[in-house]
Coordinates of C-alpha atoms (C1' of nucleotides) in Angstrom, one line a residue:
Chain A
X1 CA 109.1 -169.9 103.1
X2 CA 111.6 -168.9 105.6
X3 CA 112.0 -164.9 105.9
X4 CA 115.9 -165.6 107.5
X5 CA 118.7 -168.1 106.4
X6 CA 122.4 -167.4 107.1
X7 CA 125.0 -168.1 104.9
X8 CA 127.0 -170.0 107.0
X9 CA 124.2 -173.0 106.9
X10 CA 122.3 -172.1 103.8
X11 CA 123.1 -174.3 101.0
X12 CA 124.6 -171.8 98.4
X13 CA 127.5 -173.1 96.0
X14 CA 128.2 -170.1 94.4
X15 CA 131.2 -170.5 91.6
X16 CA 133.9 -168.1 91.0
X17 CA 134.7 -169.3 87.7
X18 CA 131.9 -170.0 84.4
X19 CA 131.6 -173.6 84.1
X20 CA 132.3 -174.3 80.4
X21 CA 129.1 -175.4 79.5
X22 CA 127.2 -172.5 80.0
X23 CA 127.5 -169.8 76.9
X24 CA 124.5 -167.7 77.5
X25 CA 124.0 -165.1 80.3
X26 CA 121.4 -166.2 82.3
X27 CA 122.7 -170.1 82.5
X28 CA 126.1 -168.8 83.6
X29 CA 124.7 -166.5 86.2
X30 CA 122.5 -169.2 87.5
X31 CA 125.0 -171.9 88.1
X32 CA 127.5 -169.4 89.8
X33 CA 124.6 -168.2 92.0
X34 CA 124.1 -171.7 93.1
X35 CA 120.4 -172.0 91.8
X36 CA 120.2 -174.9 89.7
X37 CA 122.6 -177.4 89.2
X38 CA 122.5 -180.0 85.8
X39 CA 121.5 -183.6 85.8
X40 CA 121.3 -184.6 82.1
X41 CA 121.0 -182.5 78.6
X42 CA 118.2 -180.0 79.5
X43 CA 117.4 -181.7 82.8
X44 CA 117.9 -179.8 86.0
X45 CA 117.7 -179.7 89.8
X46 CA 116.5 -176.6 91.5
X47 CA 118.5 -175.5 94.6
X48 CA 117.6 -173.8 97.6
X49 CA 117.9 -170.4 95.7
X50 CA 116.8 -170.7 92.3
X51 CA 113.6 -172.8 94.1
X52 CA 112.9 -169.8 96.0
X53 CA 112.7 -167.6 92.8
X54 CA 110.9 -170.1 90.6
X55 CA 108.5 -170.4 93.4
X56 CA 107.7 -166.5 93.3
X57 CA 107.3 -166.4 90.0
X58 CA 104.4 -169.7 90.1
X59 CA 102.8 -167.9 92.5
X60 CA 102.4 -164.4 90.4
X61 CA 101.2 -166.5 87.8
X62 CA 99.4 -168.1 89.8
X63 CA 97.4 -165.2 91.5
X64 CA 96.6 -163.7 88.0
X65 CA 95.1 -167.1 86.8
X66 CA 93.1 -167.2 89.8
X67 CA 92.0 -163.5 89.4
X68 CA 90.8 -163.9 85.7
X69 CA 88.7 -166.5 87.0
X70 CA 91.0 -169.5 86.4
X71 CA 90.5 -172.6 88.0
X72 CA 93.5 -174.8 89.6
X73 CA 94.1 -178.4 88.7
X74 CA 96.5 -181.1 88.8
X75 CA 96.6 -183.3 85.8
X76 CA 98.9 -186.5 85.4
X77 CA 102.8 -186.2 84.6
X78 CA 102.1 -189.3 82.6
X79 CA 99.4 -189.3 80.5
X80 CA 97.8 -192.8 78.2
X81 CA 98.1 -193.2 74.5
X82 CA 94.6 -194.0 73.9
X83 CA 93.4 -190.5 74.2
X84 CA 96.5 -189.2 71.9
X85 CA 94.9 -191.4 69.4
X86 CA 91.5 -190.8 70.0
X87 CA 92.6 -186.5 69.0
X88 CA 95.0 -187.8 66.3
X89 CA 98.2 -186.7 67.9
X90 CA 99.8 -189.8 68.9
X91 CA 101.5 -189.9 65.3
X92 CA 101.8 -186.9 64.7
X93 CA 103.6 -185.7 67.3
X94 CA 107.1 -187.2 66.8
X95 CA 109.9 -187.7 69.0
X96 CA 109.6 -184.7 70.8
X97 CA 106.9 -187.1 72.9
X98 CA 108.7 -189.5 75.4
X99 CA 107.1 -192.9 74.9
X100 CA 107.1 -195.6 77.3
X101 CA 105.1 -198.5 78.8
X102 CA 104.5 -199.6 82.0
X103 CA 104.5 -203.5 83.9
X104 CA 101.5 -204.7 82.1
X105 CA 102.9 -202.8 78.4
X106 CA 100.5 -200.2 78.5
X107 CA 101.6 -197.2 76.0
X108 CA 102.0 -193.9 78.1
X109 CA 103.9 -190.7 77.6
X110 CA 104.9 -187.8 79.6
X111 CA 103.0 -185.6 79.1
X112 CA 103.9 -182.5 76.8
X113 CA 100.4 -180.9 76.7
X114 CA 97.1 -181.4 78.3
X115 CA 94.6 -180.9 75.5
X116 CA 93.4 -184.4 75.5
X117 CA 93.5 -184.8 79.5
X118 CA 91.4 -181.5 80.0
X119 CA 89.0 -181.8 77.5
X120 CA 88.5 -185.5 78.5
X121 CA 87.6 -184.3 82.2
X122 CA 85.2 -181.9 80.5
X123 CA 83.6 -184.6 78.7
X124 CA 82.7 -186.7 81.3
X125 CA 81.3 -183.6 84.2
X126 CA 80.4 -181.0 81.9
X127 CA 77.0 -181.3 79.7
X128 CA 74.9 -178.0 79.7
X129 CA 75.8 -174.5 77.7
X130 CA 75.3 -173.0 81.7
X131 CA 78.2 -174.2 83.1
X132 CA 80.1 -171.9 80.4
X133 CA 82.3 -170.6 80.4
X134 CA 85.4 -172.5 82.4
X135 CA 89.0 -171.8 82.7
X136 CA 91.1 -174.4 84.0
X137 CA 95.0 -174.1 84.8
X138 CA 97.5 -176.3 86.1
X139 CA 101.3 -175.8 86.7
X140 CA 103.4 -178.4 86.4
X141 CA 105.9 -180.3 85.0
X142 CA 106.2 -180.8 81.2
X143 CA 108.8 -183.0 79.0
X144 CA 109.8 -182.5 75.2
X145 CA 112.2 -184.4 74.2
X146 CA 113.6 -181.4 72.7
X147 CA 116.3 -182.2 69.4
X148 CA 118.3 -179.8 71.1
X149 CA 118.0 -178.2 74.6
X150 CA 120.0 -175.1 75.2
X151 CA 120.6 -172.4 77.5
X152 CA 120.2 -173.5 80.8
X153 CA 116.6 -173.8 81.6
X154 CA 115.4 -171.5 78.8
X155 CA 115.1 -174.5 76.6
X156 CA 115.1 -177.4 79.0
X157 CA 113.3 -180.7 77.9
X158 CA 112.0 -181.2 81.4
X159 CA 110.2 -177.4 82.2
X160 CA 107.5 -175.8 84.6
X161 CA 104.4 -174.7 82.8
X162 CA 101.6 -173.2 83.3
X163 CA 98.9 -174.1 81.4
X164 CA 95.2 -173.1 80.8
X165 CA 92.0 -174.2 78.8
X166 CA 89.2 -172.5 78.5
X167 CA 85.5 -173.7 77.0
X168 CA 83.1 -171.4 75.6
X169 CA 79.7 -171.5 74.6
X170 CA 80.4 -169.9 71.2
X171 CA 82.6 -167.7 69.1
X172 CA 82.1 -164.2 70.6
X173 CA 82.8 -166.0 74.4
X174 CA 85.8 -167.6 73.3
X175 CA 87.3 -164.3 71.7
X176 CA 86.0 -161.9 75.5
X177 CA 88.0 -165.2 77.2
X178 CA 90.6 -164.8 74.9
X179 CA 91.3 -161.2 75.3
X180 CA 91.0 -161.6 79.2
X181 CA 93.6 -163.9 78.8
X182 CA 95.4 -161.6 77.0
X183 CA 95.1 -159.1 79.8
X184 CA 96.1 -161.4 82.4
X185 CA 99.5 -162.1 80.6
X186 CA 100.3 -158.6 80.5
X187 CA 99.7 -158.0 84.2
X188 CA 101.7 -160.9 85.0
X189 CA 104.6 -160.2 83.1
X190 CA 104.5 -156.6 84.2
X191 CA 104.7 -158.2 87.8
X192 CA 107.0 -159.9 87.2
X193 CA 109.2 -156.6 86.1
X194 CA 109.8 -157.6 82.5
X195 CA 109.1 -155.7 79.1
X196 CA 106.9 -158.0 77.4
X197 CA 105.2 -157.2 73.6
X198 CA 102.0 -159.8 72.6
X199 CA 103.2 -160.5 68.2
X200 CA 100.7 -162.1 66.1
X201 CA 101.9 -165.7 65.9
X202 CA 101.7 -168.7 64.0
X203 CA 99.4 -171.5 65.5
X204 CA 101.9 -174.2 64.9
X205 CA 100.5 -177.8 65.9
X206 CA 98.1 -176.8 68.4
X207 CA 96.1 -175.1 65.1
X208 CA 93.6 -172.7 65.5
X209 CA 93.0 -169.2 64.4
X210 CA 93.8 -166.7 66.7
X211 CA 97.4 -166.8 68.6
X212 CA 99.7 -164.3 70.6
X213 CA 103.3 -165.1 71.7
X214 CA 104.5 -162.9 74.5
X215 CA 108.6 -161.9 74.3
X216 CA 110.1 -160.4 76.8
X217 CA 112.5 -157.7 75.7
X218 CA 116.4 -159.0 75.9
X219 CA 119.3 -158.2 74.2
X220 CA 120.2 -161.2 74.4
X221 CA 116.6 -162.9 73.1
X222 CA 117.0 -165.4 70.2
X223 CA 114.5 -164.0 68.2
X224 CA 113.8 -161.0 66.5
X225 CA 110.3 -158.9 67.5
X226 CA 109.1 -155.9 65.2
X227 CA 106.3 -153.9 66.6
X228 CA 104.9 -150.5 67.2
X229 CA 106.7 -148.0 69.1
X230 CA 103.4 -147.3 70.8
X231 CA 104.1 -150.1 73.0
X232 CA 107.3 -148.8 74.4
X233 CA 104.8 -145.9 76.0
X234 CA 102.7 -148.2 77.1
X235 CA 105.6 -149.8 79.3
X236 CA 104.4 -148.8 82.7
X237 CA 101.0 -149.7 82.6
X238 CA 100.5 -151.4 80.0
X239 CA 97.9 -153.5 81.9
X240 CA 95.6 -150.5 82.1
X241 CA 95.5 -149.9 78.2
X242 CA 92.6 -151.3 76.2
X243 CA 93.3 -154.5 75.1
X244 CA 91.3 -154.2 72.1
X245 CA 93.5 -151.6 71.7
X246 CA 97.2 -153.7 71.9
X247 CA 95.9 -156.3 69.6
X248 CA 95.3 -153.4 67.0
X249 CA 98.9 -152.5 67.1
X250 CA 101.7 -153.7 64.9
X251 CA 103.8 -156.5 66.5
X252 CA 105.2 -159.6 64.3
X253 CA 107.9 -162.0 65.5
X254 CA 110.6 -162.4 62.4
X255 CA 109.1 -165.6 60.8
X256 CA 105.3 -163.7 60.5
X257 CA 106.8 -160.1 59.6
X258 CA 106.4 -159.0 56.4
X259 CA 108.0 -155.2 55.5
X260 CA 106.1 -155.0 52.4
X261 CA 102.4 -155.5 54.4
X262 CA 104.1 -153.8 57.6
X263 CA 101.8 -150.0 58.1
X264 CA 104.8 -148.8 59.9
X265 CA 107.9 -147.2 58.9
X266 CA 110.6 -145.4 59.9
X267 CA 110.8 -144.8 63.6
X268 CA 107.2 -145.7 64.2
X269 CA 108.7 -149.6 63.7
X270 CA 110.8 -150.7 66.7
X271 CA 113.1 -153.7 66.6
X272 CA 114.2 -156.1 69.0
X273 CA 115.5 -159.1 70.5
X274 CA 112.7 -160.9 72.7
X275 CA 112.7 -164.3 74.2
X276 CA 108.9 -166.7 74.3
X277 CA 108.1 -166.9 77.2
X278 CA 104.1 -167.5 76.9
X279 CA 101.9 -168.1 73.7
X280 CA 98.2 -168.2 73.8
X281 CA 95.8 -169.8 71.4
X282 CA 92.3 -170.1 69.9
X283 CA 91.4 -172.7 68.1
X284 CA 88.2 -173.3 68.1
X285 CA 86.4 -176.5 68.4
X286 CA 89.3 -178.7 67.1
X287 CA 89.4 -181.0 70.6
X288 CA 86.1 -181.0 71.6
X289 CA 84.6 -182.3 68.2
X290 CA 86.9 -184.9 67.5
X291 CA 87.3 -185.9 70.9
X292 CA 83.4 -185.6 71.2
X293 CA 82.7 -183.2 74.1
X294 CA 79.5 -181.5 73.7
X295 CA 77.2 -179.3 75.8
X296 CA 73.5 -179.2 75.1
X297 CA 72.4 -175.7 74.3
X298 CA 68.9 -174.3 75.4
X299 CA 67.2 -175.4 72.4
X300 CA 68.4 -178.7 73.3
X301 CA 70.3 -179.0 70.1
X302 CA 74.4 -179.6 71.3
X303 CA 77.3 -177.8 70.2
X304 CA 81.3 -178.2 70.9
X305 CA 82.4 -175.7 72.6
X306 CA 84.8 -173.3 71.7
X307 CA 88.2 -174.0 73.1
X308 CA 91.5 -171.7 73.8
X309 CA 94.8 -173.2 75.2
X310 CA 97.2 -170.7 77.1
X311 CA 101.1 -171.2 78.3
X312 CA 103.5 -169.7 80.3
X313 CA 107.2 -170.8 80.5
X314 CA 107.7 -170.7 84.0
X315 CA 111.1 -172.3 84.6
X316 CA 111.7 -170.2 81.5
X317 CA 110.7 -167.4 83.0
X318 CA 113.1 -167.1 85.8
X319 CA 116.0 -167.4 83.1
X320 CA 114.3 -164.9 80.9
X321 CA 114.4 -162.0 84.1
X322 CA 118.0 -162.9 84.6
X323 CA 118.6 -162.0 81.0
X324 CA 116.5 -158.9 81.0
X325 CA 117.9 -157.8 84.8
X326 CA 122.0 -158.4 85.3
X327 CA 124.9 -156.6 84.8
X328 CA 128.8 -157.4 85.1
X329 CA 128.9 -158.2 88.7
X330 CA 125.7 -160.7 88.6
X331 CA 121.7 -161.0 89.1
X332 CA 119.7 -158.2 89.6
X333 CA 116.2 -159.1 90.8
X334 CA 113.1 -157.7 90.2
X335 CA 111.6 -157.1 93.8
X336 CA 108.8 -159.1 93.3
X337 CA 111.0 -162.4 92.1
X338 CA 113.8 -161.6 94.7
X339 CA 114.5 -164.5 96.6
X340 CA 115.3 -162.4 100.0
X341 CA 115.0 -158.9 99.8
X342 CA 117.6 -158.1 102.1
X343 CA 121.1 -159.0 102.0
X344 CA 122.6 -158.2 105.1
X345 CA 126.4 -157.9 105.1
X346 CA 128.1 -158.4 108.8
X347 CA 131.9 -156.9 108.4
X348 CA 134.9 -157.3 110.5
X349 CA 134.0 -160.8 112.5
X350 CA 133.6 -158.7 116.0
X351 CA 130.8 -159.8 118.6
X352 CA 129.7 -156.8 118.3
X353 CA 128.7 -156.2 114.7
X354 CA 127.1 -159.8 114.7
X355 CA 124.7 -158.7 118.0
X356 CA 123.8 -156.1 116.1
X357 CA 123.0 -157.9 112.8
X358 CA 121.4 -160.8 114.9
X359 CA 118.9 -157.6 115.9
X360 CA 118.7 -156.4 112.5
X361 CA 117.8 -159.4 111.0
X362 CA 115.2 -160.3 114.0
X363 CA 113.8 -157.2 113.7
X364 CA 113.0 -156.8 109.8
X365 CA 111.9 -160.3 109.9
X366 CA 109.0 -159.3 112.7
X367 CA 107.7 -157.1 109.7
X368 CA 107.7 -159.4 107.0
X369 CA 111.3 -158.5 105.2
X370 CA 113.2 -161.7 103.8
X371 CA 117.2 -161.5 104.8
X372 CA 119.6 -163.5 103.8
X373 CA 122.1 -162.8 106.4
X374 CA 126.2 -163.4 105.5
X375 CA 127.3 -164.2 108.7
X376 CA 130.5 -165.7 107.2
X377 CA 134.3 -165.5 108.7
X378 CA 135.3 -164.4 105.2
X379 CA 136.4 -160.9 104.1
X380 CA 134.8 -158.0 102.9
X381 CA 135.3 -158.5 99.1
X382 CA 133.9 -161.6 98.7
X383 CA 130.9 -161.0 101.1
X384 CA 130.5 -158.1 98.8
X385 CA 131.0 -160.2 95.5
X386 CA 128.4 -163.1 96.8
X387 CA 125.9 -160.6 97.2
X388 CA 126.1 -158.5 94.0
X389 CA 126.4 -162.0 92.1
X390 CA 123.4 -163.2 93.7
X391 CA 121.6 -159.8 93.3
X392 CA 119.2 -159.3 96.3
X393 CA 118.0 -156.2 95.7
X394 CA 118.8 -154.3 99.0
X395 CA 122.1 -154.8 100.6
X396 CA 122.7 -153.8 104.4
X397 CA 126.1 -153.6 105.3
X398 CA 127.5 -153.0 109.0
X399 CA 131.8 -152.7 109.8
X400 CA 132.6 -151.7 112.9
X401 CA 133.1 -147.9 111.7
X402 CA 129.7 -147.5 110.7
X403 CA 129.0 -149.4 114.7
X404 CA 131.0 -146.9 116.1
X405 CA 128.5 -144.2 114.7
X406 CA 125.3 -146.1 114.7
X407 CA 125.1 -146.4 111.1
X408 CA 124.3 -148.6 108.5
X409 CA 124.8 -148.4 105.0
X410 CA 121.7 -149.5 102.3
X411 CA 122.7 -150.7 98.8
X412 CA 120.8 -150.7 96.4
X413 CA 121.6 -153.6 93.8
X414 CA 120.2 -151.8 90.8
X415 CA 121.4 -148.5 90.9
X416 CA 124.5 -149.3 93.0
X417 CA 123.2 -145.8 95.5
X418 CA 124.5 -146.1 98.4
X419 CA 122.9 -144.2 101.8
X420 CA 123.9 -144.6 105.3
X421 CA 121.2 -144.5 107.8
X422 CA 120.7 -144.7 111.4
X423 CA 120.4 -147.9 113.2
X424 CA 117.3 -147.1 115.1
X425 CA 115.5 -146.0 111.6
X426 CA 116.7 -148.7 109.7
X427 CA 113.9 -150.7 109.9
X428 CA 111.1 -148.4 108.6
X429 CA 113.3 -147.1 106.2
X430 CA 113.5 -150.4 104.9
X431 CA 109.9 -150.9 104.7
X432 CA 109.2 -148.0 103.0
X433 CA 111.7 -148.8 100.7
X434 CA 109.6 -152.0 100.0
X435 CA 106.2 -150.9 99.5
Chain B
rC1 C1' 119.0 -185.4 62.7
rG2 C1' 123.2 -182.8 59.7
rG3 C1' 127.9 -179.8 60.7
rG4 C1' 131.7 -178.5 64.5
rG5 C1' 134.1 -178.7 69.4
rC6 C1' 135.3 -180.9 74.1
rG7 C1' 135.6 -185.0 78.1
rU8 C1' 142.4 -185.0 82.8
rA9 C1' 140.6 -183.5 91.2
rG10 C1' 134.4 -180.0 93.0
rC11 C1' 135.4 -175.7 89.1
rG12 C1' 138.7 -173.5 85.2
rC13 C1' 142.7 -175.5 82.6
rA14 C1' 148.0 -177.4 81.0
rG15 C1' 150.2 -182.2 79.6
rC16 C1' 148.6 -185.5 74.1
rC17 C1' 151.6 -183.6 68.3
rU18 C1' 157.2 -186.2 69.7
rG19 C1' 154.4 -192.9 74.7
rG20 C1' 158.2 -193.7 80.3
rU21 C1' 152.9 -194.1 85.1
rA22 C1' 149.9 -186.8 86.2
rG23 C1' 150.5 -181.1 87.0
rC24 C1' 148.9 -175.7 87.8
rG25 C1' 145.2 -171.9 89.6
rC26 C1' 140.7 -171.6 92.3
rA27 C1' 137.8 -174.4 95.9
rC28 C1' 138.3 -177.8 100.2
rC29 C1' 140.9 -179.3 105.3
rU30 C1' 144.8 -177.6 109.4
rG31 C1' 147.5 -173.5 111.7
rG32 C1' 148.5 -168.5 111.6
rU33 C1' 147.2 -163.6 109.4
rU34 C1' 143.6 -160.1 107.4
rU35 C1' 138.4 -157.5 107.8
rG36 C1' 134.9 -151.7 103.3
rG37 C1' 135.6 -155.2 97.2
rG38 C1' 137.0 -162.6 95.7
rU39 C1' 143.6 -160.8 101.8
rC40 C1' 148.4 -163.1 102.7
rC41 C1' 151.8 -167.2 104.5
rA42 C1' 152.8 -172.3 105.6
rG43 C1' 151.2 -177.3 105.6
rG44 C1' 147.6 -181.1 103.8
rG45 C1' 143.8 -184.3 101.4
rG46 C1' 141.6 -185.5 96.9
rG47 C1' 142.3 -188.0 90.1
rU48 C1' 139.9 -196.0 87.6
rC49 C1' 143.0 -189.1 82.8
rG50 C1' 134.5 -190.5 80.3
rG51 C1' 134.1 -196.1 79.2
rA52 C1' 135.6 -200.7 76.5
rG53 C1' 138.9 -203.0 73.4
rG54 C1' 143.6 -203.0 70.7
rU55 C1' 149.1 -201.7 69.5
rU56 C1' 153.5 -201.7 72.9
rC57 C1' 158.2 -203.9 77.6
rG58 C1' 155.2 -199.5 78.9
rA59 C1' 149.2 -195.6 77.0
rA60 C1' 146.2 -189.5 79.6
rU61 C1' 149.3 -189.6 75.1
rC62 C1' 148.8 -193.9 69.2
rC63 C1' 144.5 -197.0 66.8
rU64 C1' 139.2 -198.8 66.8
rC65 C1' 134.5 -198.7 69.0
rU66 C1' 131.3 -196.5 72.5
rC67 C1' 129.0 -193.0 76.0
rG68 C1' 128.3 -188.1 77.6
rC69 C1' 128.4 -182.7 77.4
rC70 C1' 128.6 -178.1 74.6
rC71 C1' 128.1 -174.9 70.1
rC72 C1' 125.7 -173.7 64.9
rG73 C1' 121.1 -175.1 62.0
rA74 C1' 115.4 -176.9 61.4
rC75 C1' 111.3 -177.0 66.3
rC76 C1' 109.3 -175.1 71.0
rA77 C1' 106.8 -172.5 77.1

RNA sequence: CGGGGCGUAGCGCAGCCUGGUAGCGCACCUGGUUUGGGUCCAGGGGGUCGGAGGUUCGAAUCCUCUCGCCCCGACCA
């Protein structure tokens, strides 16, 4: 990705006014920060912007997949009906599944899972108990025909997933994958600066026994978490506690909470609104016996092996830190998601100050710093307004009074501080402020 | 899918009730002005009024059908 862009070419349409449509935070902020832009009901197109964050936040996900032992695939978009039929879903799973035939009338679908397509691939390669276990992960695009999309791309029909399968040899396996999964997800989602609780879930159509879904803490979340206060502790490092551990505590989403069974009471019980934006699963050998995938153990009896399935909301994602990370003015990014890093804020129109923001610039991108650099004729306000709305986490800003000095003045987005510092140290200061 | 709302310029809206051939703010273009919080002045371009049919001398406005978008509910990453 390009480290520098300048606003006067970089394709930004940021909004002053809310189009109508848009009723939740995130979806407003995004459209008005010139991220995404709407095709059809839950369908959108990712600008220069909101591709740049969505992009970050794959490649967290990514790099934790790939650290747990994961292995990256590419399955098809469109997936054939015989192998829906073949598991039994092809009925079963309604409308939600967009249908449609090719040239010669061949059923296909879009595909809004890849159950079937995995465990086909293991059928066919994978036929000995040694090759277990395996993790594979793709990230790509789904579509659900959803009744009812909402939200901007919280709830789109057309989405970017991540999703993983894992095989085991037997129970035990399955569960250790299971709970390395479980550990993954937490270090990803505390990468990715959000306040996520794991509640005991329903296993819904994918069936199974054994299921997480992970919220990320929003006021604005549509559904109602209860869990132990324990995990509010846990916030900072919450990938360091035993995982055993986090799966011991209390923590039901609405529909599975019971107050009668619930241990806690009282203040130990912490409420909240959280949105999905993963859910993990075991279930067992479901898949790989009906859709006959066996591996031959070393008795030389064969077995199915045990099988867990395991999604991340990424699109969903990037609307689920805007709901957890803005305030009146706009966007506030995590530093990890940030699209730049630097927003660099040229006042005044004089050759000077842009010389010395051309150096700026040139000089924190030789270290690695991302800048989006307004080099725009337009006045101070809405320089400063774009920037706060689009919520780069650091803002530079040079007038000709701070010129005159040999200052420049660091912003930071989140806590609005505000420090003027010397021209010649700007650049390590910045880098220290990024590390 | 059930219930509700809305489609008028890129965006936000007025006009519709009570028909007479479209307007405001922002954005955009030109010239000037301004430069530490969406600056000000002047001029300008842009609309098959979602679509089709009907009533009428005449329809954004009334009637019928249709398409789309949004909100509330059941489902989901």
């Amino acid at each position: 990705m390009d480290l520098v862009m300048k606003l006067s070419t970089y394709f930004l349409p940021t909004l002053k006014e809310t189009p109508s449509e848009a009723t939740v935070v995130s979806h407003r902020l995004m459209l008005r920060a010139g991220m995404i832009s709407q095709s059809t009901a839950g369908i959108y197109s990712w600008l220069p912007l909101g591709l740049r964050v969505l992009k970050k936040v794959e490649q967290i996900v990514r790099e934790e997949q790939d650290r747990m032992g994961g292995q990256e695939v590419l399955m098809p978009l469109l997936q054939t009906a015989e192998l829906w039929q073949e598991s039994g879903r092809y009925d079963g799973y309604g409308k939600e599944m967009l249908r449609m035939q090719d040239r010669h009338e061949r059923d296909l679908l879009f595909g809004p899972t890849a159950e079937e397509v995995i465990t086909d691939i293991f059928r066919r390669y994978i036929k000995s108990y040694k090759a277990l276990p395996k993790c594979f992960y793709q990230i790509h695009w789904k579509f659900r025909d959803e009744i009812r999309p909402r939200f901007g791309v919280m709830r789109g029909r057309e989405f970017l997933m991540k999703d993983a399968y894992s095989f085991d040899v037997d129970k035990e396996s399955a569960v250790n994958t299971y709970r390395a999964m479980m550990r993954t997800y937490l270090k990803t989602f505390q990468r990715l600066g959000l306040a996520v609780i794991p509640v005991r879930a329903d296993t819904g159509v994918i069936g199974g026994d054994l299921s997480h879904e992970f919220h990320v803490l929003a006021q604005t979340g549509e559904s109602q978490v209860y869990y132990d206060k324990k995990f509010d502790t846990f916030r900072e490092n919450i990938d360091q506690v035993d995982v055993d551990e986090i799966m011991g505590l209390y923590a039901m989403a609405d529909e599975m909470h019971k107050p009668e069974e619930c241990p806690l009471e009282g203040e130990d019980l912490r409420e909240a609104r959280g949105i999905e934006v993963g859910h993990i699963f075991n279930f067992g050998t479901k898949y790989s016996e009906i859709l006959n995938a066996k591996v031959v153990l070393a008795d030389g009896s064969s077995i199915a092996p045990e099988m867990g399935s395991y999604g991340i909301g990424v699109s969903r994602l990037v609307g689920a830190i805007i709901e957890a990370n803005h305030d009146e003015q706009g966007i506030i990014w995590p530093e990890s998601v940030a699209p730049f890093q630097v927003a660099l804020i040229g006042l005044g129109g004089t050759v000077e100050v842009s010389e010395v923001c051309e150096r700026i610039y040139k000089d924190l991108e030789k270290v690695g710093v991302s800048v989006l650099y307004d080099n725009r004729s337009e006045g101070p306000g809405v320089k400063f307004s774009t920037a706060d709305l689009i919520g780069l986490p650091w803002q530079i800003i040079l007038g000709p009074k701070g010129l005159q000095e040999g200052l420049a003045e660091i912003k930071c987005r989140r806590t609005g501080d505000r420090e003027s510092i010397p021209l010649e140290s700007l650049v390590s200061y910045m880098q220290e402020k990024l590390c």
